[in-house]
CSV table of C-alpha atoms and ligand atoms in Angstrom, one decimal:
chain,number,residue,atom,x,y,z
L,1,UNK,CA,-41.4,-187.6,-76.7
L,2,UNK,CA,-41.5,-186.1,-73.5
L,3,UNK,CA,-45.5,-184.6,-72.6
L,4,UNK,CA,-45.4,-181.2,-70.5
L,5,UNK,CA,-46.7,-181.4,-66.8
L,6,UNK,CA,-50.4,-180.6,-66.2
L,7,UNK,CA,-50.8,-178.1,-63.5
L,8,UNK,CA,-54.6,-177.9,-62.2
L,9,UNK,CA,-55.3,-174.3,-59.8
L,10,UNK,CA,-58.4,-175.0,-57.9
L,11,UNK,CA,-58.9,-171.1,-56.7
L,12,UNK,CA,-57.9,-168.2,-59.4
L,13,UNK,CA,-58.1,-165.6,-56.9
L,14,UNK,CA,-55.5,-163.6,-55.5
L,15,UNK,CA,-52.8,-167.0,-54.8
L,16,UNK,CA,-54.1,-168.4,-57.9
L,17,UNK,CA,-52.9,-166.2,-60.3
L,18,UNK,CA,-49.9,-165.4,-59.0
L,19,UNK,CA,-49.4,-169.4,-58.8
L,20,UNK,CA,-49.8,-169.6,-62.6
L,21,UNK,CA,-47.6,-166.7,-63.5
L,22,UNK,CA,-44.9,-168.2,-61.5
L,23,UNK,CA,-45.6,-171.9,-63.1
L,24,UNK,CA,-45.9,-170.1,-66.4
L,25,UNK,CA,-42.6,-167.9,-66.1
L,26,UNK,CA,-40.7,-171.4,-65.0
L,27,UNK,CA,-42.5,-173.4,-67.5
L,28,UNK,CA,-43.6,-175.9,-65.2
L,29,UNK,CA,-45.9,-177.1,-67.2
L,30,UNK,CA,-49.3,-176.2,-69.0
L,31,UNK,CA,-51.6,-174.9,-66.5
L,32,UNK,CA,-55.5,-175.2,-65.8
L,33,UNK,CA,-56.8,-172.1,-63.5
L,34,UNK,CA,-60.7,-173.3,-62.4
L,35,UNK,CA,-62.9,-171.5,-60.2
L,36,UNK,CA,-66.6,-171.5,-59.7
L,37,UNK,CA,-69.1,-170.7,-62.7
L,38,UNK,CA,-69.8,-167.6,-61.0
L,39,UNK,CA,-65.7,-166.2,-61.4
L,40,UNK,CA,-64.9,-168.3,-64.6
L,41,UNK,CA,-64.9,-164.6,-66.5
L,42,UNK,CA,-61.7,-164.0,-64.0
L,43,UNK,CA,-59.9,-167.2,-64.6
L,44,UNK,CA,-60.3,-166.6,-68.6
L,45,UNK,CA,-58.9,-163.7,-68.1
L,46,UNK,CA,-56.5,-163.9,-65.7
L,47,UNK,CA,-55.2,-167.2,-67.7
L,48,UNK,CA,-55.4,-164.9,-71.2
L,49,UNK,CA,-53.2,-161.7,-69.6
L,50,UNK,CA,-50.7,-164.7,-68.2
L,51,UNK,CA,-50.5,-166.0,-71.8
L,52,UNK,CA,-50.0,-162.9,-73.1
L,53,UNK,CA,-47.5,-162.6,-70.7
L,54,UNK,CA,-45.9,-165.3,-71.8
L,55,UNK,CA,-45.4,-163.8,-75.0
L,56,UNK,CA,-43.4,-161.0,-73.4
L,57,UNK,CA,-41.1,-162.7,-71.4
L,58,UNK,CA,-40.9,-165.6,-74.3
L,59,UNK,CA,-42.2,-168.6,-72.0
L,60,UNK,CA,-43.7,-171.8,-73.6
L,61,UNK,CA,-46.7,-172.9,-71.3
L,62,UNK,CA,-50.6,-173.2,-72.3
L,63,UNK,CA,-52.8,-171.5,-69.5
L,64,UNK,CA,-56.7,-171.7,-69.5
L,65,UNK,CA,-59.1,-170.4,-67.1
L,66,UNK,CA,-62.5,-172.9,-66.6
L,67,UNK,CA,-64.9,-173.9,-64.3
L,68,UNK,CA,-65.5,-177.5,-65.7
L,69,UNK,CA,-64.5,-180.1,-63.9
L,70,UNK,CA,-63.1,-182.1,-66.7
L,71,UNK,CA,-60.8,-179.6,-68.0
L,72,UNK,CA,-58.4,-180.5,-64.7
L,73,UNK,CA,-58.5,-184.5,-65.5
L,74,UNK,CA,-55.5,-186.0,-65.2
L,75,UNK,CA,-53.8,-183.2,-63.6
L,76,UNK,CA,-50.0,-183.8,-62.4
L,77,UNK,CA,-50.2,-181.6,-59.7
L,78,UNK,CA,-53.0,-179.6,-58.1
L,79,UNK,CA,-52.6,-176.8,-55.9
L,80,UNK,CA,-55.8,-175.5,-54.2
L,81,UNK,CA,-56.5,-172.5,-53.2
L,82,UNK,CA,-60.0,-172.8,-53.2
L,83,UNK,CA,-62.1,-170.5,-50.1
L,84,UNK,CA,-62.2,-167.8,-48.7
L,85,UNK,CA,-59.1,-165.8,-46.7
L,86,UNK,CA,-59.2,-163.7,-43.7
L,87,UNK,CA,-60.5,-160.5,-43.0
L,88,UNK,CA,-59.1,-157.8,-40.6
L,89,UNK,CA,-59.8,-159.4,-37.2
L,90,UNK,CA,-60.4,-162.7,-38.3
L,91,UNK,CA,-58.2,-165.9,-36.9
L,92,UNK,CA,-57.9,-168.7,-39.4
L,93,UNK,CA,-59.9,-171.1,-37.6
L,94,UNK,CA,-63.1,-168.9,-38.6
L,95,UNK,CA,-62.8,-169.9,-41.6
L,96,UNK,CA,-63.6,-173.5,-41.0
L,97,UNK,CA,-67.0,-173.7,-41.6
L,98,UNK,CA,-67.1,-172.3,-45.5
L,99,UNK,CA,-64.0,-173.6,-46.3
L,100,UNK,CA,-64.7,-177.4,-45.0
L,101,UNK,CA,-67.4,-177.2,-47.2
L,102,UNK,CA,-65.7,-176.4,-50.7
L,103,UNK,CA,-62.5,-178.8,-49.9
L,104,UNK,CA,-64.8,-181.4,-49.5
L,105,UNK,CA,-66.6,-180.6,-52.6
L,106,UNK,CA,-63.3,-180.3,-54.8
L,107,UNK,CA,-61.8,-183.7,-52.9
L,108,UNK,CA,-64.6,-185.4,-54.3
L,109,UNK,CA,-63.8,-184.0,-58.0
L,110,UNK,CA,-60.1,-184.3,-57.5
L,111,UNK,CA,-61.0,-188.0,-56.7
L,112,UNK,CA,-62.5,-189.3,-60.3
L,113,UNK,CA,-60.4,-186.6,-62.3
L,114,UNK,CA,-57.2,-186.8,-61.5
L,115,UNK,CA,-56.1,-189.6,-58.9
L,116,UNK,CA,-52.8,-189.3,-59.4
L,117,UNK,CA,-51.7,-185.9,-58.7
L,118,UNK,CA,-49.7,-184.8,-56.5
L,119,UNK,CA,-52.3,-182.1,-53.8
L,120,UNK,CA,-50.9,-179.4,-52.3
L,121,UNK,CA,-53.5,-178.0,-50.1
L,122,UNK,CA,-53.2,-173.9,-49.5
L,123,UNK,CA,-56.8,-173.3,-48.3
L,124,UNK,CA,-57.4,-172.1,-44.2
L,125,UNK,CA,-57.2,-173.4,-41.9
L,126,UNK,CA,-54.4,-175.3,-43.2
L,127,UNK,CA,-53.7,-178.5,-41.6
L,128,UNK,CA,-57.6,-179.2,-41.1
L,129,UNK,CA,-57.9,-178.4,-44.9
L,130,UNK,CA,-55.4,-181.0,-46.0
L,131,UNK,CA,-56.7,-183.4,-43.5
L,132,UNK,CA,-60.3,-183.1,-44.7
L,133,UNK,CA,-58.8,-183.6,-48.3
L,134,UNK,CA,-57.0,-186.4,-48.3
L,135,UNK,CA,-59.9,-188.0,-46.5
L,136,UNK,CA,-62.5,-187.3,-48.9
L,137,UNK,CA,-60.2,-188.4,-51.8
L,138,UNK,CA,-58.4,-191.3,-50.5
L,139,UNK,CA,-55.4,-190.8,-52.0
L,140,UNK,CA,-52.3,-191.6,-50.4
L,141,UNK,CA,-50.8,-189.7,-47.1
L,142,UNK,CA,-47.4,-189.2,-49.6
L,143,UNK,CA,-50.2,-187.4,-52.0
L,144,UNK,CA,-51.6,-185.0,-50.3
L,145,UNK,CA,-49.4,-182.2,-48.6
L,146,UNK,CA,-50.0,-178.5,-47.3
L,147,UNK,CA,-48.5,-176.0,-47.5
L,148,UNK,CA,-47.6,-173.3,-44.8
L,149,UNK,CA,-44.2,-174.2,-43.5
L,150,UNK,CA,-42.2,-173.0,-46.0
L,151,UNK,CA,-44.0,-169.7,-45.9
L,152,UNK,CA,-43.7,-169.3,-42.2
L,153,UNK,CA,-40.1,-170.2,-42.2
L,154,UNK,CA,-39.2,-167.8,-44.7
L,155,UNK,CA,-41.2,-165.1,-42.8
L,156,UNK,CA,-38.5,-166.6,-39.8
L,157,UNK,CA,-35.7,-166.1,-42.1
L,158,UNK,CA,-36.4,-162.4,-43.0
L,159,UNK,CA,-37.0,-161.0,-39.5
L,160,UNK,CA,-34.0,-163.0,-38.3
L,161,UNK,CA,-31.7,-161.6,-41.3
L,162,UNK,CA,-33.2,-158.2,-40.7
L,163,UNK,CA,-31.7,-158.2,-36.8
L,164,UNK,CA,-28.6,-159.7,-37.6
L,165,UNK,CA,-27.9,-157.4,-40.6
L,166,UNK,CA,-27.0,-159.6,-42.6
L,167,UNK,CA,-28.2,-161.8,-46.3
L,168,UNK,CA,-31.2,-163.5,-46.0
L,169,UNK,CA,-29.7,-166.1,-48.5
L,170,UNK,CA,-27.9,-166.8,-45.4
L,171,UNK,CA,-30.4,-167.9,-42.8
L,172,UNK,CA,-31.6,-171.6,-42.0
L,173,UNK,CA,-34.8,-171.8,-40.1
L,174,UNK,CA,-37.6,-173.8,-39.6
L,175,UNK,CA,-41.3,-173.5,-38.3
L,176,UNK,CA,-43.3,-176.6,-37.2
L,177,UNK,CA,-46.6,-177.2,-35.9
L,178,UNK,CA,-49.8,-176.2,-36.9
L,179,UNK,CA,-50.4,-173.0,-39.2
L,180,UNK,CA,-52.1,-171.1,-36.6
L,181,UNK,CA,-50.8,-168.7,-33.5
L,182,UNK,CA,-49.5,-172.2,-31.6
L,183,UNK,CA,-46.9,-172.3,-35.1
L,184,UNK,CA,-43.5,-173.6,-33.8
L,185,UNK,CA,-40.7,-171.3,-34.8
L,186,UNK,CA,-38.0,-173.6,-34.2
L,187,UNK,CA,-34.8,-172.0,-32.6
L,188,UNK,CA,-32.3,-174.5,-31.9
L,189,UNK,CA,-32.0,-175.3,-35.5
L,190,UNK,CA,-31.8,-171.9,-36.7
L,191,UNK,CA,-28.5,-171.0,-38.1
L,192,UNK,CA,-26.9,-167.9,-39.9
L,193,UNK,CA,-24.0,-170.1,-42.2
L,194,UNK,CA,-24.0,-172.8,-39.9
L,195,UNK,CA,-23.5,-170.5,-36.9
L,196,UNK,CA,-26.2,-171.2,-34.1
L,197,UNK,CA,-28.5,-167.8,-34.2
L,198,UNK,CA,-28.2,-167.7,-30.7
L,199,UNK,CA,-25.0,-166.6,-31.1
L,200,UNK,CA,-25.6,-163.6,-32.8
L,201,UNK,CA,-28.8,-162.5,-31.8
L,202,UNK,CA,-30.4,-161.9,-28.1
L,203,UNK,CA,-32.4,-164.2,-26.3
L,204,UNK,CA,-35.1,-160.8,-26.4
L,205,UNK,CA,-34.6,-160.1,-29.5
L,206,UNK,CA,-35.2,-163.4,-30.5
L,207,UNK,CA,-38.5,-163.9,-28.8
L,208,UNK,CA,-40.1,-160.8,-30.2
L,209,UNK,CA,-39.0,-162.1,-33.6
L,210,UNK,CA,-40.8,-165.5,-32.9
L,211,UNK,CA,-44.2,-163.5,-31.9
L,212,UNK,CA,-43.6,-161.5,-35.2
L,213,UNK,CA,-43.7,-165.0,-37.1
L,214,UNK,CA,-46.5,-165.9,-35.7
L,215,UNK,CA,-48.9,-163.1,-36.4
L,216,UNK,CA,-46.9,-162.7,-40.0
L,217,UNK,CA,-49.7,-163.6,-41.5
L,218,UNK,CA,-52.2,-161.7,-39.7
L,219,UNK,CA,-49.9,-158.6,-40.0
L,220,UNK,CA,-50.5,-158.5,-43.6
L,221,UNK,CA,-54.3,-158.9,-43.4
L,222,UNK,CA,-55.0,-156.0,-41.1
L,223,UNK,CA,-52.8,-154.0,-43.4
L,224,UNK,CA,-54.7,-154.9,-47.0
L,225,UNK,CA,-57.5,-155.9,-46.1
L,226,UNK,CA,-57.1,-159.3,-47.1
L,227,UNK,CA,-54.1,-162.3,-46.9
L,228,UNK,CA,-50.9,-162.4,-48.8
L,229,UNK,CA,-50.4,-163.8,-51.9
L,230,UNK,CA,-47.1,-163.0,-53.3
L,231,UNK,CA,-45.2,-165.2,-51.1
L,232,UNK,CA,-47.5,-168.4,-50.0
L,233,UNK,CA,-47.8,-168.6,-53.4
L,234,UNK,CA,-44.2,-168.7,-54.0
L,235,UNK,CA,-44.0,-171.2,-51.3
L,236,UNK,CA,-46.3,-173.8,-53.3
L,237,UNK,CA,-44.7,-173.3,-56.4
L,238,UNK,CA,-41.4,-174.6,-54.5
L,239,UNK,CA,-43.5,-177.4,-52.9
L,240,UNK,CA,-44.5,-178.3,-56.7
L,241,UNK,CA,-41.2,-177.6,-58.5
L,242,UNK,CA,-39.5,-180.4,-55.6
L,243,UNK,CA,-42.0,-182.7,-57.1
L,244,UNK,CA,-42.0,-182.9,-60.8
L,245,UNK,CA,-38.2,-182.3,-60.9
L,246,UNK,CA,-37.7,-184.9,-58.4
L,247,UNK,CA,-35.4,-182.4,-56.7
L,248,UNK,CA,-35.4,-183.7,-52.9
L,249,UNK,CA,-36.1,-180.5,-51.4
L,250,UNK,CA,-35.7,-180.7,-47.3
L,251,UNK,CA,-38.8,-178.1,-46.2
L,252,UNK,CA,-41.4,-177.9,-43.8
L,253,UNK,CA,-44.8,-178.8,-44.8
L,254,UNK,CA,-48.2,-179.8,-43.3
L,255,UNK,CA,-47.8,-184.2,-43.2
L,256,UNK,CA,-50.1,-187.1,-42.9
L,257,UNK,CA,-48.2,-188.9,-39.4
L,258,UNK,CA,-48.4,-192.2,-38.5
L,259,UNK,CA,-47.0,-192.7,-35.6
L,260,UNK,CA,-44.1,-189.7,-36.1
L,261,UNK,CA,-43.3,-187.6,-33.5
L,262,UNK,CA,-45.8,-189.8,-31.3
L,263,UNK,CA,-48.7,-188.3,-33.3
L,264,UNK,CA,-51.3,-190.4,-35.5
L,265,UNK,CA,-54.4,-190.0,-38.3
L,266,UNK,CA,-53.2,-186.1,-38.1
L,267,UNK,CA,-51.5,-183.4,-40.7
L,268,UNK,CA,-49.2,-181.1,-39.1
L,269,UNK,CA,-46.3,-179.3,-39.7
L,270,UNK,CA,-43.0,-181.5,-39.9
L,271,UNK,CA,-39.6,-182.0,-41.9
L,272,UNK,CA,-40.4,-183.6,-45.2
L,273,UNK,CA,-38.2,-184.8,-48.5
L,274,UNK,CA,-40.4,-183.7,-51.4
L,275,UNK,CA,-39.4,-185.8,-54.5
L,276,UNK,CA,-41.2,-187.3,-57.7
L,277,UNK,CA,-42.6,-189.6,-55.0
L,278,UNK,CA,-44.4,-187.3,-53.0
L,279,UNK,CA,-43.7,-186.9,-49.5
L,280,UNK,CA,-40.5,-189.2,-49.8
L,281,UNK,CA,-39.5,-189.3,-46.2
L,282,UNK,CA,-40.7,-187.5,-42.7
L,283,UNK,CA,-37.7,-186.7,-40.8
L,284,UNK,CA,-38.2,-187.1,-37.0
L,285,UNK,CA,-35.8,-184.7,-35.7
L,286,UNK,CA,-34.9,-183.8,-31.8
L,287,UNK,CA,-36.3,-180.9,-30.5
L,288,UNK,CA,-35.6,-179.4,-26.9
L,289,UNK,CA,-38.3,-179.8,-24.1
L,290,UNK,CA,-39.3,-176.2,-24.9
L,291,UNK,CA,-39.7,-177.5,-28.4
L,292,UNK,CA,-41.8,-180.3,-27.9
L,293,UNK,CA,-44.4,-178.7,-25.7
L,294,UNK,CA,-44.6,-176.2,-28.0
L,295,UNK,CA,-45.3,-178.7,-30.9
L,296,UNK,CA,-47.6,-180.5,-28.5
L,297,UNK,CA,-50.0,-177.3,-27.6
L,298,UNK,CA,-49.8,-177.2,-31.7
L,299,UNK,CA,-50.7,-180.4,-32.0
L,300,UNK,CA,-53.6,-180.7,-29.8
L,301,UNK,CA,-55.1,-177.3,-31.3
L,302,UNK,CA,-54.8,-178.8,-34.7
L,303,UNK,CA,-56.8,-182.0,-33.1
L,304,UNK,CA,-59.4,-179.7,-31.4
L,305,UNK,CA,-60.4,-178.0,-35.1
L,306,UNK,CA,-60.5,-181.6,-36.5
L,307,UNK,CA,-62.6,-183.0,-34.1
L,308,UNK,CA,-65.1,-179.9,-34.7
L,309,UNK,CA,-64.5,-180.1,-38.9
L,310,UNK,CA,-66.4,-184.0,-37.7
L,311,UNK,CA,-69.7,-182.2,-36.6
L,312,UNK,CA,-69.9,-179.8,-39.5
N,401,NAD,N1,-51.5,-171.9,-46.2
N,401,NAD,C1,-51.0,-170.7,-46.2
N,401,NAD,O1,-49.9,-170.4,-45.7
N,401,NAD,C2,-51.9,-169.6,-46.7
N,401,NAD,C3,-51.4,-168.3,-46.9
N,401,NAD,C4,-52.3,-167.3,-47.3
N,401,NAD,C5,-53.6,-167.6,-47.6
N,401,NAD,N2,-54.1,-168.9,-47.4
N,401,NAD,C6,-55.4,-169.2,-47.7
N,401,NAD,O2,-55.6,-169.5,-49.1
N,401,NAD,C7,-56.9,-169.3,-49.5
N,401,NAD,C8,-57.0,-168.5,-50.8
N,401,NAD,O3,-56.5,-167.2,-50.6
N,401,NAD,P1,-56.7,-166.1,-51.7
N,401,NAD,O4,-56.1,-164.9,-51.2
N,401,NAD,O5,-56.2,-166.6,-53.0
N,401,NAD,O6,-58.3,-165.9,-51.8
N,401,NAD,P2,-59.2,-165.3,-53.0
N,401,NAD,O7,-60.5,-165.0,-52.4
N,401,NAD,O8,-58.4,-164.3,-53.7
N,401,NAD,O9,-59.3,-166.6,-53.9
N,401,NAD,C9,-60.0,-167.7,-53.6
N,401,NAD,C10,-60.8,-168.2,-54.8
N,401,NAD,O10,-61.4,-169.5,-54.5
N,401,NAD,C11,-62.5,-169.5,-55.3
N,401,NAD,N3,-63.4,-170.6,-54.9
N,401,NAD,C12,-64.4,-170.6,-54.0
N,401,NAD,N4,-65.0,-171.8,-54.0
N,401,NAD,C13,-64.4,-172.5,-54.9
N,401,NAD,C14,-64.7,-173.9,-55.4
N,401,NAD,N5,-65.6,-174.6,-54.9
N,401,NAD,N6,-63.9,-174.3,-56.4
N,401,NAD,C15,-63.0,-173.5,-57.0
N,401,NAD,N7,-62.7,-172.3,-56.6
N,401,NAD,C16,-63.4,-171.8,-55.5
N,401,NAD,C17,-63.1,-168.1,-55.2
N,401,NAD,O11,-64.1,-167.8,-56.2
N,401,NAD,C18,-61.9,-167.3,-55.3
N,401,NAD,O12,-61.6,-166.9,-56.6
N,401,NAD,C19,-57.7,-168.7,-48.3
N,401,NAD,O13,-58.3,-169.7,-47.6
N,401,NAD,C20,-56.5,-168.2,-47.5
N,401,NAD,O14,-56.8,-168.1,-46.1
N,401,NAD,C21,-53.2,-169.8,-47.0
């Protein structure tokens, strides 16, 4: 008989809750929400509403709220939200120093209880995160993913539906590169039903939208206060979903290269297959000159923060 999936939340704040209601209402698979002794109150208690919840909508999934380490063993996936976000003002890089310090204190858990999950890393700044992770555990590049692209992308999508006036259903757009304001909002493969955007939308109009994407996330902060939640969590859950139903799904996400795109022993932002193997495939794809600078400035920005996460 066929087990349910074991879905470990590391973080039951503000992403992490919503991650479990959206795991719950697709029935996933049973799901673990753990935070630190200090906020285990708020994972019980997010994890009881969410069953309760369940009841409601009629959804079979077990969710628990702990702070005990053990309680995650053996987790299928883990999604980790762990850290603090941004305050009005803040870039995500300033986060580095507190939230170094927890990933590397959950990679060393995730390590013994549960070395064959699947990681998706949510936790700023993003690529430096995921890096640090799978470092400290080891596990396999295919492993050990983040998570930003998708977000960013579908940020991309809605300002480029909004201008043309037409279904966001309809747009195709990626965003490479680094989650961070060198992000690479990727216009020549941008298409509204196949039909390049350039065609439809002006070169102006275009660049604004691009600036827009990349201070999306910021946006949001200097209006509540705090980062947004609804969507990157959304976004994992999609990352997750790819995996345990082995669906293949073709989406930006935060990679361990060796060698692609000329870059090695760094995470960045790149086309991936997401299947029940992981990271299935990294698809080098041809960018325009423009492109590739862009992704380059990313690229070495990304580097700079790693090279600094070394001496903390
Ligand atoms: N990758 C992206 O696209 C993206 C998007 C939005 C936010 N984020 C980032 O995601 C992170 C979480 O955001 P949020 O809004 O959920 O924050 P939040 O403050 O609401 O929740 C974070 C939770 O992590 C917990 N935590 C701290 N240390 C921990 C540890 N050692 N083990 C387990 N839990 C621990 C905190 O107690 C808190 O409950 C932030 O770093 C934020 O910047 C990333």
């Amino acid at each position: 008989m066929a087990r349910r999936n074991k879905i470990a939340l590391i973080g039951a704040g503000n992403i992490g809750g919503e991650l479990a209601a959206l795991a719950a209402r697709r029935e996933l698979g049973d799901v673990v929400l753990f935070d630190i002794p200090e906020k285990v109150g708020v994972a019980q208690g997010k994890a009881l509403d969410l069953e309760q919840n369940n009841a409601v909508l009629g959804a079979d999934a077990s969710i628990t709220g702990s702070s005990n380490w053990d309680d995650i063993a053996g987790a299928d996936v883990v999604i980790i939200t762990a850290g603090v976000p941004r305050k009005p003002g803040m870039s995500r890089d300033d986060l580095l120093s507190i939230n170094l310090k927890i990933i590397r204190g959950v990679g060393e858990n995730l390590k013994s209880k549960c070395p064959n999950a699947f990681v998706i890393v949510v936790s700023n700044p993003l690529d430096v995160m995921v890096y640090e992770l799978q470092r400290v555990t080891g596990f396999p590049g295919t492993k050990v993913v983040g998570m930003a692209g998708v977000l960013d992308s579908a940020r991309f999508q809605l300002f480029l539906a909004r201008e043309a006036g037409v279904s966001v259903k309809d747009v195709r757009a990626m965003v490479l590169g680094g989650h961070g304001d060198t992000m690479v909002p990727v216009i020549s493969y941008c298409t509204i039903n196949g039909i390049p955007v350039t065609q439809l939308i002006t070169p102006e109009k275009l660049a604004a939208i691009v600036d827009r994407t990349r201070g999306g996330g910021g946006e949001i902060v200097k209006l509540m206060g705090t980062s947004a939640y609804y969507a990157p969590a959304s976004s994992a859950i999609t990352m997750a979903e790819s995996y345990l139903k082995d669906q293949k799904r073709l989406v930006p996400a935060a990679a361990h290269l060796n060698g692609e795109y000329g870059y090695k022993d760094l995470y960045i932002g790149v086309p991936v297959v997401i299947g029940a193997g992981g990271v299935e495939k990294i698809l080098t794809i041809t960018l325009t000159a423009d492109e590739k600078a862009m992704l380059e400035k990313s690229a070495a920005a990304v580097r700079e923060l790693i090279d600094a996460s070394k001496k903390l």
